[in-house]
Every structure is written in structure tokens, then in C-alpha cells.
Amino acid sequence: SAVISQKPSRDICQRGTSLTIQCQVDSQVTMMFWYRQQPGQSLTLIATANQGSEATYESGFVIDKFPISRPNLTFSTLTVSNMSPEDSSIYLCSVATGQGYEQYFGPGTRLTVT
Amino acid sequence: QKEVEQNSGPLSVPEGAIASLNCTYSDRGSQSFFWYRQYSGKSPELIMFIYSNGDKEDGRFTAQLNKASQYVSLLIRDSQPSDSATYLCAAQKFGNEKLTFGTGTRLTIIP
């Protein structure tokens, strides 16, 4: 498994502003993932982040809205840009590791946009 | 049709009984399947994964996979109140580390 931390754990932001969420892993991993979990719903993959290459975004998510950086094998950031109340959600990072490429999740960032 | 489907519940099971959680998937390219437990306000926690037909046991948990029927299940024996949570099923395709999640089943263990 892996130990993953995220910052901030929660934030309340105003409409139109941006927030950058950090994800730190205690070991080097190739694949990192960013998810969104809206209240009462399941996880939706936003993008996959590989070190040294641009992130791959899922349908419905674009780089201008959710820019991602992956500067090394233990760290990634997700920015939620030009926020609206619809962006209020929990944002989770995960890493794929182990023989089954099983994913382990960070504690999440609870974002509220007012 | 959703790629991964689960009954949303809630599923109520008496303490000490077997809880049975089910999941179906539509993409036959899915190879590996993962069960996560998520307590309210917490992030998902991996319970176990399975990629071969049949049963896989880990403590009180047994995962079952039937690729012909495109069906995955998780059995929890001797259910405890601490097992009350939402259980998420996820599918992974061969050669692709991405996971596709079901909507989750909310399980309540009744003391």
C-alpha cells in the first residue's frame, strides 16, 4: 500500500477563484489519479497523471478547468479554476501500485464554493 | 447501461449474519475487480481485489467473480456494526490502470 496525504483537507472558496490541491505519496509511483466525489455519489475520474507527460483527461473534464501538474514521482497538484458552486465536491487523489495495480486513496479535499 | 452497476441499498443485515453485496459489469474487457469500503466522510479503503474466476478469501471477506455472468460479489461473514459503510465495486480493464466505479451499496449492520 501507500501513504498519501492531501492539502488542504477542506476549504471554502468564493465563486470565480481557483484552488490548488496537493497530493503527496510516501513512495515513488508512476500513475496518480484525480477523482471527484459529489455529495451522495460515487467517484468520477477527472484525469490520470503520469510523471513527465501531460495528464490524460476523461470525457467532460478539460485542462483549462482542471490543470494538473506532476513534477516528480511522489507529488501532484490539481487546480480547480474559475470555481462555481457546481464544483463543490470532494476531490481525491489516488495512486496505483502493487501487483494488481490496485489504487489507494488520499484522505480527500472537501471543497465548498459559495 | 452503466459500466458497473450496484444496488444502492440500503442493505440491512443483522449482526453476526452474512452480508452479500453484488455488482455487475457490462464491458467484457474488464479483467480485475476491486471492492472498497467507504465510511461516511472518509475516503475509500481497499478491501480486496479479484481477477480470476471463483472465490478469493481474506479474513471475514470473500470476493467472488463469475466472468461468464459478468458478476462480482463480496460476502462479509460474521457482520459487525463496524462493517456499516458504503461498499464500492470497481472494474479495471486489461492493460489500463483506470478504475470505473459503481454507485456503491450502503450497508447497515443491525446490532
XYZ file of N, CA and C in Angstrom:
675
model
N 0.845 -1.189 0.000
C 0.000 0.000 0.000
C 0.882 1.242 0.000
N 0.258 2.411 0.085
C 0.976 3.672 0.078
C 0.310 4.622 1.058
N 1.104 5.511 1.595
C 0.565 6.546 2.487
C 0.471 7.830 1.683
N -0.714 8.382 1.624
C -0.987 9.533 0.772
C -1.554 10.658 1.629
N -1.042 11.838 1.414
C -1.581 12.998 2.120
C -2.063 14.017 1.098
N -3.053 14.797 1.490
C -3.594 15.848 0.643
C -3.706 17.137 1.445
N -3.453 18.231 0.734
C -3.639 19.544 1.334
C -4.382 20.445 0.366
N -5.295 21.271 0.798
C -5.848 21.307 2.155
C -6.844 20.174 2.362
N -7.235 19.941 3.590
C -8.240 18.911 3.845
C -9.633 19.436 3.500
N -9.825 20.724 3.643
C -11.081 21.344 3.277
C -10.853 22.824 3.038
N -11.740 23.415 2.262
C -11.653 24.844 2.019
C -13.002 25.364 1.573
N -13.225 26.607 1.877
C -14.414 27.315 1.404
C -13.916 28.449 0.533
N -14.357 28.475 -0.716
C -13.823 29.427 -1.691
C -14.955 30.210 -2.327
N -14.604 31.364 -2.810
C -15.590 32.195 -3.478
C -15.649 31.863 -4.962
N -16.801 32.034 -5.490
C -17.033 31.857 -6.927
C -16.012 32.668 -7.726
N -15.481 32.066 -8.780
C -14.570 32.769 -9.676
C -13.100 32.637 -9.309
N -12.816 32.124 -8.130
C -11.425 31.963 -7.708
C -10.936 30.565 -8.065
N -9.671 30.295 -7.771
C -9.063 28.990 -8.063
C -8.463 28.416 -6.788
N -8.423 27.100 -6.730
C -7.821 26.409 -5.594
C -6.908 25.312 -6.117
N -5.725 25.233 -5.544
C -4.792 24.153 -5.902
C -4.715 23.152 -4.770
N -4.933 21.905 -5.108
C -4.908 20.805 -4.148
C -3.622 20.015 -4.366
N -2.939 19.721 -3.274
C -1.684 18.990 -3.357
C -1.871 17.550 -2.908
N -1.141 16.656 -3.538
C -1.174 15.241 -3.195
C 0.262 14.741 -3.092
N 0.619 14.181 -1.943
C 1.968 13.700 -1.674
C 1.912 12.225 -1.299
N 2.802 11.433 -1.906
C 2.861 9.992 -1.635
C 4.199 9.673 -0.983
N 4.192 8.626 -0.149
C 5.419 8.307 0.589
C 6.374 7.409 -0.196
N 6.033 7.073 -1.428
C 6.903 6.259 -2.264
C 6.729 6.683 -3.715
N 7.657 6.294 -4.547
C 7.579 6.683 -5.946
C 6.547 5.834 -6.678
N 5.678 6.478 -7.407
C 4.628 5.782 -8.149
C 4.554 6.371 -9.549
N 4.217 5.525 -10.512
C 4.123 6.004 -11.884
C 2.811 6.728 -12.129
N 1.727 6.077 -11.712
C 0.406 6.586 -12.037
C -0.235 7.233 -10.818
N -0.740 8.434 -11.014
C -1.564 9.083 -10.000
C -2.869 9.490 -10.670
N -3.931 9.504 -9.892
C -5.253 9.773 -10.426
C -5.950 10.830 -9.571
N -6.772 11.607 -10.234
C -7.598 12.573 -9.525
C -9.077 12.264 -9.782
N -9.839 12.208 -8.681
C -11.262 11.902 -8.739
C -12.059 13.027 -8.105
N -13.319 13.047 -8.468
C -14.283 13.921 -7.810
C -15.406 13.047 -7.284
N -15.866 13.370 -6.072
C -16.996 12.663 -5.495
C -17.995 13.690 -4.993
N -19.064 13.834 -5.717
C -20.081 14.794 -5.332
C -20.960 14.178 -4.244
N -21.605 15.020 -3.460
C -22.350 14.530 -2.291
C -23.296 13.386 -2.632
N -23.147 12.298 -1.898
C -24.030 11.150 -2.061
C -23.796 10.354 -3.325
N -22.715 10.627 -4.030
C -22.481 9.941 -5.299
C -21.167 9.174 -5.267
N -20.940 8.440 -6.337
C -19.732 7.639 -6.426
C -18.584 8.473 -6.969
N -17.482 7.826 -7.228
C -16.279 8.513 -7.674
C -16.283 8.647 -9.191
N -15.900 9.817 -9.670
C -15.749 10.065 -11.090
C -14.304 10.456 -11.346
N -13.659 9.771 -12.268
C -12.276 10.059 -12.599
C -12.187 11.355 -13.396
N -11.328 12.259 -12.930
C -11.097 13.505 -13.655
C -9.972 13.307 -14.669
N -8.839 12.789 -14.189
C -7.676 12.654 -15.070
C -6.663 11.708 -14.455
N -5.799 11.219 -15.326
C -4.670 10.384 -14.936
C -3.405 11.189 -15.156
N -2.523 11.179 -14.150
C -1.302 11.982 -14.224
C -0.083 11.087 -14.168
N 0.681 11.072 -15.245
C 1.953 10.368 -15.287
C 3.079 11.378 -15.168
N 4.122 11.005 -14.468
C 5.266 11.899 -14.345
C 5.945 12.067 -15.696
N 6.197 13.315 -16.057
C 6.924 13.575 -17.292
C 6.064 13.696 -18.531
N 4.764 13.571 -18.384
C 3.887 13.737 -19.538
C 2.631 14.488 -19.113
N 1.902 14.971 -20.099
C 0.678 15.703 -19.776
C -0.390 14.747 -19.240
N -1.226 15.289 -18.411
C -2.298 14.481 -17.845
C -3.300 14.103 -18.930
N -3.931 12.955 -18.734
C -4.978 12.488 -19.641
C -6.326 12.695 -18.978
N -7.177 13.476 -19.616
C -8.450 13.856 -19.024
C -9.586 12.964 -19.527
N -10.521 12.720 -18.653
C -11.706 11.949 -19.003
C -12.727 12.868 -19.677
N -13.661 12.234 -20.340
C -14.718 12.982 -21.019
C -15.447 13.875 -20.011
N -15.621 15.119 -20.385
C -16.321 16.062 -19.525
C -15.412 16.916 -18.666
N -14.120 16.614 -18.687
C -13.140 17.378 -17.900
C -12.080 17.922 -18.845
N -11.740 19.207 -18.655
C -10.779 19.840 -19.563
C -9.641 20.470 -18.782
N -8.524 20.599 -19.470
C -7.302 21.082 -18.816
C -7.449 22.514 -18.338
N -8.177 23.329 -19.059
C -8.319 24.733 -18.659
C -9.033 24.851 -17.319
N -9.940 23.943 -17.063
C -10.714 23.980 -15.830
C -9.982 23.245 -14.690
N -9.296 22.168 -15.021
C -8.634 21.328 -14.021
C -7.171 21.070 -14.403
N -6.343 22.103 -14.433
C -4.931 21.854 -14.758
C -4.261 21.008 -13.684
N -3.418 20.113 -14.147
C -2.735 19.163 -13.265
C -1.237 19.265 -13.500
N -0.479 19.213 -12.426
C 0.975 19.108 -12.557
C 1.440 17.817 -11.910
N 2.536 17.280 -12.441
C 3.126 16.044 -11.901
C 4.642 16.191 -12.024
N 5.244 16.993 -11.147
C 6.660 17.306 -11.300
C 7.611 16.164 -10.968
N 7.171 15.206 -10.147
C 8.033 14.072 -9.807
C 7.174 12.866 -9.460
N 7.815 11.793 -9.032
C 7.107 10.530 -8.842
C 6.379 10.432 -7.503
N 6.438 11.482 -6.685
C 5.766 11.431 -5.383
C 4.774 12.559 -5.166
N 4.558 13.392 -6.151
C 3.775 14.608 -5.913
C 2.957 14.981 -7.150
N 1.759 15.523 -6.880
C 0.923 16.042 -7.955
C 0.020 17.130 -7.393
N -0.395 18.024 -8.263
C -1.376 19.031 -7.870
C -2.515 19.061 -8.877
N -3.689 19.365 -8.374
C -4.881 19.598 -9.184
C -5.387 20.994 -8.845
N -5.597 21.807 -9.863
C -6.173 23.128 -9.652
C -7.606 23.126 -10.165
N -8.494 23.640 -9.361
C -9.875 23.839 -9.788
C -9.999 25.333 -10.093
N -10.186 25.652 -11.358
C -10.115 27.037 -11.802
C -11.492 27.659 -11.972
N -11.526 28.979 -11.778
C -12.757 29.733 -12.027
C -13.961 28.994 -11.442
N -13.907 28.790 -10.144
C -14.865 27.905 -9.490
C -16.287 28.448 -9.470
N -17.231 27.526 -9.524
C -18.649 27.826 -9.370
C -19.197 26.885 -8.296
N -20.386 27.165 -7.780
C -20.943 26.280 -6.742
C -21.032 24.806 -7.184
N -21.150 24.583 -8.496
C -21.228 23.201 -9.004
C -19.926 22.437 -8.789
N -18.851 23.138 -8.512
C -17.564 22.486 -8.239
C -17.446 22.031 -6.790
N -18.427 22.351 -5.990
C -18.418 21.889 -4.591
C -18.455 20.377 -4.579
N -17.446 19.782 -3.966
C -17.290 18.337 -4.066
C -16.131 17.916 -3.170
N -15.920 16.619 -3.097
C -14.696 16.093 -2.503
C -13.780 15.688 -3.636
N -12.541 16.125 -3.549
C -11.543 15.789 -4.567
C -10.532 14.837 -3.935
N -10.320 13.740 -4.623
C -9.461 12.675 -4.093
C -8.342 12.368 -5.075
N -7.164 12.175 -4.546
C -6.099 11.635 -5.386
C -5.868 10.178 -4.998
N -5.394 9.426 -5.940
C -5.070 8.029 -5.664
C -3.811 7.649 -6.439
N -3.208 6.552 -6.015
C -2.041 6.023 -6.708
C -2.289 4.559 -7.020
N -1.724 4.103 -8.118
C -1.822 2.699 -8.499
C -0.507 2.019 -8.165
N -0.580 0.938 -7.427
C 0.619 0.241 -7.019
C 0.288 -1.219 -6.772
N 1.282 -2.024 -6.567
C 1.034 -3.429 -6.263
C 0.848 -4.263 -7.521
N 0.743 -5.572 -7.311
C 0.685 -6.482 -8.449
C -0.600 -6.323 -9.232
N -1.657 -5.885 -8.588
C -2.930 -5.738 -9.275
C -3.210 -4.319 -9.706
N -2.206 -3.456 -9.619
C -2.399 -2.039 -9.886
C -3.590 -1.509 -9.086
N -3.716 -2.034 -7.868
C -4.800 -1.547 -7.026
C -4.534 -0.104 -6.630
N -5.593 0.632 -6.433
C -5.455 2.051 -6.126
C -5.726 2.305 -4.647
N -4.897 3.199 -4.116
C -5.052 3.659 -2.741
C -5.323 5.143 -2.766
N -6.230 5.552 -1.893
C -6.723 6.913 -1.927
C -6.165 7.766 -0.798
N -5.995 9.039 -1.133
C -5.702 10.014 -0.108
C -6.954 10.339 0.685
N -6.813 11.156 1.727
C -7.960 11.459 2.600
C -8.990 12.378 1.969
N -8.641 13.025 0.868
C -9.612 13.874 0.188
C -9.538 15.329 0.613
N -10.029 16.184 -0.271
C -10.165 17.622 -0.015
C -11.624 17.989 -0.222
N -12.249 18.472 0.836
C -13.659 18.872 0.744
C -13.721 20.339 0.362
N -14.242 20.602 -0.815
C -14.301 21.961 -1.351
C -15.743 22.438 -1.364
N -15.948 23.624 -0.811
C -17.251 24.291 -0.877
C -17.055 25.625 -1.575
N -17.847 25.868 -2.603
C -17.767 27.116 -3.353
C -19.034 27.918 -3.093
N -18.843 29.142 -2.630
C -20.009 29.984 -2.289
C -20.178 31.111 -3.313
N -26.715 1.931 -20.372
C -26.337 0.965 -19.336
C -25.005 1.396 -18.718
N -24.975 1.466 -17.406
C -23.741 1.843 -16.740
C -22.746 0.705 -16.827
N -21.461 1.058 -16.852
C -20.428 0.026 -16.965
C -20.405 -0.873 -15.743
N -20.578 -0.292 -14.570
C -20.559 -1.055 -13.327
C -21.821 -0.687 -12.542
N -22.601 -1.678 -12.190
C -23.867 -1.423 -11.517
C -23.924 -2.126 -10.171
N -24.446 -1.396 -9.213
C -24.658 -1.942 -7.877
C -26.028 -1.483 -7.384
N -26.668 -2.291 -6.554
C -27.873 -1.836 -5.866
C -27.462 -0.806 -4.825
N -28.156 0.315 -4.828
C -27.752 1.395 -3.929
C -28.082 1.108 -2.472
N -29.006 0.164 -2.262
C -29.425 -0.146 -0.898
C -30.426 0.884 -0.393
N -30.540 1.058 0.923
C -29.655 0.424 1.902
C -29.946 -1.053 2.107
N -28.908 -1.796 2.436
C -28.991 -3.204 2.745
C -28.802 -3.349 4.250
N -29.783 -3.910 4.896
C -29.719 -4.081 6.352
C -29.520 -5.550 6.681
N -28.532 -5.837 7.523
C -28.180 -7.210 7.874
C -28.001 -7.294 9.386
N -28.538 -8.321 10.018
C -28.341 -8.460 11.472
C -26.880 -8.759 11.801
N -26.449 -8.272 12.928
C -25.095 -8.563 13.404
C -24.871 -10.072 13.483
N -23.721 -10.498 12.997
C -23.369 -11.914 13.017
C -23.775 -12.668 11.770
N -24.628 -12.084 10.945
C -25.076 -12.740 9.710
C -24.089 -12.471 8.577
N -24.363 -13.066 7.415
C -23.539 -12.839 6.221
C -24.167 -11.725 5.393
N -23.363 -10.735 5.075
C -23.798 -9.666 4.176
C -23.311 -10.002 2.772
N -24.195 -9.890 1.799
C -23.858 -10.208 0.416
C -24.065 -8.973 -0.447
N -22.986 -8.525 -1.055
C -23.016 -7.318 -1.884
C -22.728 -7.721 -3.322
N -23.516 -7.200 -4.231
C -23.428 -7.637 -5.617
C -23.070 -6.505 -6.561
N -22.477 -6.898 -7.675
C -22.009 -5.928 -8.670
C -22.044 -6.618 -10.029
N -22.550 -5.936 -11.039
C -22.482 -6.461 -12.402
C -21.747 -5.458 -13.278
N -21.135 -5.954 -14.332
C -20.394 -5.081 -15.235
C -20.757 -5.408 -16.670
N -20.643 -4.405 -17.525
C -21.107 -4.588 -18.902
C -19.976 -4.821 -19.895
N -18.770 -4.374 -19.552
C -17.656 -4.451 -20.503
C -16.885 -5.753 -20.290
N -16.928 -6.624 -21.279
C -16.217 -7.904 -21.135
C -14.706 -7.738 -21.150
N -14.240 -6.548 -21.506
C -12.804 -6.270 -21.425
C -12.329 -6.015 -20.006
N -13.247 -5.902 -19.083
C -12.865 -5.722 -17.682
C -12.229 -6.997 -17.170
N -11.104 -6.828 -16.495
C -10.342 -8.011 -16.090
C -10.231 -8.151 -14.580
N -10.026 -7.025 -13.909
C -9.826 -7.054 -12.458
C -10.926 -6.245 -11.787
N -11.247 -6.666 -10.563
C -12.355 -6.043 -9.856
C -11.949 -5.788 -8.417
N -12.372 -4.645 -7.935
C -11.914 -4.173 -6.642
C -13.121 -3.829 -5.767
N -12.992 -4.150 -4.508
C -14.003 -3.745 -3.533
C -13.391 -2.760 -2.554
N -14.093 -1.636 -2.399
C -13.675 -0.604 -1.466
C -14.780 -0.396 -0.429
N -14.359 -0.039 0.740
C -15.288 0.347 1.807
C -15.101 1.835 2.060
N -16.198 2.548 2.197
C -16.116 3.981 2.444
C -17.047 4.347 3.590
N -16.444 4.765 4.676
C -17.223 5.280 5.796
C -17.616 6.717 5.484
N -18.718 7.136 6.066
C -19.213 8.487 5.828
C -18.151 9.525 6.170
N -17.867 10.405 5.240
C -16.899 11.466 5.465
C -15.452 11.048 5.301
N -15.231 9.795 4.911
C -13.862 9.292 4.730
C -13.633 8.907 3.278
N -12.370 8.649 2.941
C -12.049 8.234 1.583
C -12.181 6.711 1.458
N -12.288 6.210 0.237
C -12.421 4.758 0.045
C -11.186 4.007 0.514
N -11.442 2.847 1.086
C -10.388 1.993 1.621
C -10.478 0.651 0.907
N -9.379 0.203 0.319
C -9.380 -1.057 -0.422
C -9.575 -2.239 0.524
N -10.557 -3.095 0.184
C -10.771 -4.331 0.949
C -10.009 -5.466 0.273
N -10.279 -5.683 -1.002
C -9.612 -6.742 -1.737
C -9.908 -6.608 -3.212
N -9.144 -7.356 -4.023
C -9.403 -7.374 -5.450
C -9.342 -8.807 -5.953
N -9.939 -9.031 -7.106
C -10.015 -10.367 -7.679
C -9.928 -10.255 -9.188
N -9.245 -11.203 -9.813
C -9.172 -11.203 -11.278
C -9.342 -12.590 -11.875
N -9.424 -13.621 -11.036
C -9.659 -14.977 -11.539
C -11.069 -15.421 -11.185
N -11.664 -16.190 -12.053
C -12.976 -16.753 -11.756
C -12.930 -17.568 -10.472
N -13.978 -17.458 -9.679
C -14.026 -18.244 -8.457
C -14.047 -17.349 -7.237
N -13.583 -17.892 -6.138
C -13.620 -17.204 -4.856
C -12.218 -16.832 -4.401
N -12.164 -15.723 -3.677
C -10.911 -15.305 -3.032
C -11.282 -14.845 -1.631
N -10.609 -15.416 -0.648
C -10.959 -15.137 0.742
C -9.861 -14.349 1.437
N -10.277 -13.418 2.283
C -9.333 -12.657 3.100
C -10.027 -12.355 4.415
N -9.727 -13.161 5.427
C -10.373 -12.968 6.716
C -11.864 -13.205 6.626
N -12.647 -12.227 7.063
C -14.112 -12.372 7.016
C -14.695 -12.056 5.630
N -13.857 -11.627 4.714
C -14.314 -11.201 3.395
C -14.020 -12.272 2.336
N -14.992 -12.488 1.459
C -14.805 -13.358 0.304
C -15.312 -12.629 -0.929
N -14.444 -12.497 -1.924
C -14.849 -11.939 -3.210
C -15.110 -13.095 -4.164
N -16.142 -12.952 -4.975
C -16.493 -13.979 -5.952
C -16.596 -13.327 -7.318
N -16.035 -14.000 -8.325
C -16.070 -13.491 -9.687
C -16.582 -14.561 -10.626
N -17.547 -14.165 -11.444
C -18.077 -15.039 -12.490
C -18.049 -14.249 -13.787
N -17.014 -14.482 -14.585
C -16.835 -13.689 -15.807
C -17.897 -14.027 -16.851
N -18.352 -15.254 -16.878
C -19.383 -15.631 -17.857
C -20.671 -14.848 -17.611
N -20.999 -14.656 -16.349
C -22.211 -13.913 -15.984
C -21.930 -12.434 -15.762
N -20.659 -12.033 -15.821
C -20.249 -10.640 -15.611
C -20.763 -10.147 -14.260
N -20.388 -10.906 -13.263
C -20.938 -10.713 -11.925
C -19.826 -10.835 -10.892
N -19.820 -9.882 -9.970
C -18.845 -9.882 -8.882
C -19.615 -9.720 -7.578
N -19.171 -10.387 -6.546
C -19.837 -10.204 -5.269
C -18.822 -10.148 -4.141
N -19.262 -9.599 -3.038
C -18.455 -9.558 -1.821
C -19.316 -10.088 -0.684
N -18.817 -11.103 -0.009
C -19.502 -11.646 1.159
C -18.742 -11.221 2.405
N -19.479 -10.776 3.393
C -18.888 -10.424 4.682
C -19.494 -11.356 5.724
N -18.656 -12.215 6.270
C -19.143 -13.161 7.291
C -19.079 -12.525 8.668
N -19.936 -13.026 9.566
C -19.949 -12.542 10.946
C -19.969 -11.007 10.953
N -20.957 -10.445 10.302
C -21.037 -8.983 10.154
C -21.035 -8.277 11.503
N -20.287 -7.189 11.551
C -20.165 -6.379 12.756
C -20.716 -4.979 12.491
N -21.157 -4.305 13.536
C -21.629 -2.924 13.334
C -20.590 -2.041 12.644
N -19.312 -2.334 12.868
C -18.249 -1.545 12.240
C -18.169 -1.776 10.730
N -18.880 -2.781 10.226
C -18.934 -3.002 8.775
C -19.947 -2.088 8.095
N -20.720 -1.366 8.873
C -21.697 -0.431 8.304
C -20.957 0.662 7.541
N -21.190 0.741 6.250
C -20.462 1.662 5.376
C -21.063 1.544 3.981
N -20.543 2.330 3.062
C -20.871 2.163 1.649
C -19.768 1.347 0.997
N -20.176 0.339 0.230
C -19.218 -0.544 -0.440
C -19.244 -0.254 -1.941
N -18.070 0.047 -2.459
C -17.923 0.412 -3.858
C -17.247 -0.723 -4.620
N -17.827 -1.057 -5.751
C -17.245 -2.030 -6.670
C -16.601 -1.252 -7.811
N -15.427 -1.678 -8.239
C -14.734 -1.000 -9.332
C -14.166 -2.037 -10.297
N -14.178 -1.691 -11.578
C -13.660 -2.584 -12.615
C -12.468 -1.946 -13.302
N -11.547 -2.795 -13.722
C -10.329 -2.343 -14.392
C -10.121 -3.186 -15.644
N -9.811 -2.523 -16.741
C -9.587 -3.262 -17.985
C -8.141 -3.693 -18.091
N -7.921 -4.712 -18.881
C -6.578 -5.232 -19.076
C -5.669 -4.152 -19.652
N -4.498 -3.962 -19.062
C -3.523 -3.008 -19.561
C -3.851 -1.553 -19.283
N -4.844 -1.308 -18.451
C -5.263 0.063 -18.165
C -5.505 0.178 -16.669
N -4.755 1.053 -16.025
C -4.873 1.132 -14.570
C -6.106 1.882 -14.090
N -6.844 2.492 -15.000
C -8.036 3.252 -14.592
C -9.074 2.343 -13.959
N -9.794 2.888 -13.012
C -10.908 2.177 -12.387
C -12.217 2.856 -12.753
N -13.220 2.042 -13.014
C -14.581 2.535 -13.188
C -15.401 2.047 -12.007
N -15.984 2.998 -11.301
C -16.695 2.676 -10.064
C -18.187 2.544 -10.286
N -18.788 1.639 -9.515
C -20.229 1.610 -9.386
C -20.682 2.692 -8.422
N -21.982 2.786 -8.263
C -22.543 3.846 -7.426
C -22.473 3.514 -5.941
N -22.145 2.257 -5.619
C -21.998 1.892 -4.213
C -23.275 1.365 -3.593
N -23.102 0.470 -2.620
C -24.211 -0.073 -1.841
C -24.013 0.313 -0.387
N -25.031 0.928 0.187
C -24.941 1.305 1.605
C -25.389 0.120 2.456
N -24.502 -0.328 3.317
C -24.749 -1.485 4.177
C -24.890 -1.023 5.626
N -25.941 -1.495 6.271
C -26.136 -1.216 7.688
C -26.217 -2.537 8.431
N -25.391 -2.701 9.443
C -25.419 -3.898 10.283
C -26.206 -3.544 11.545
N -27.237 -4.306 11.778
C -28.145 -4.013 12.889
C -27.738 -4.830 14.114
N -27.391 -4.163 15.227
C -26.957 -4.902 16.433
C -28.092 -5.760 16.997
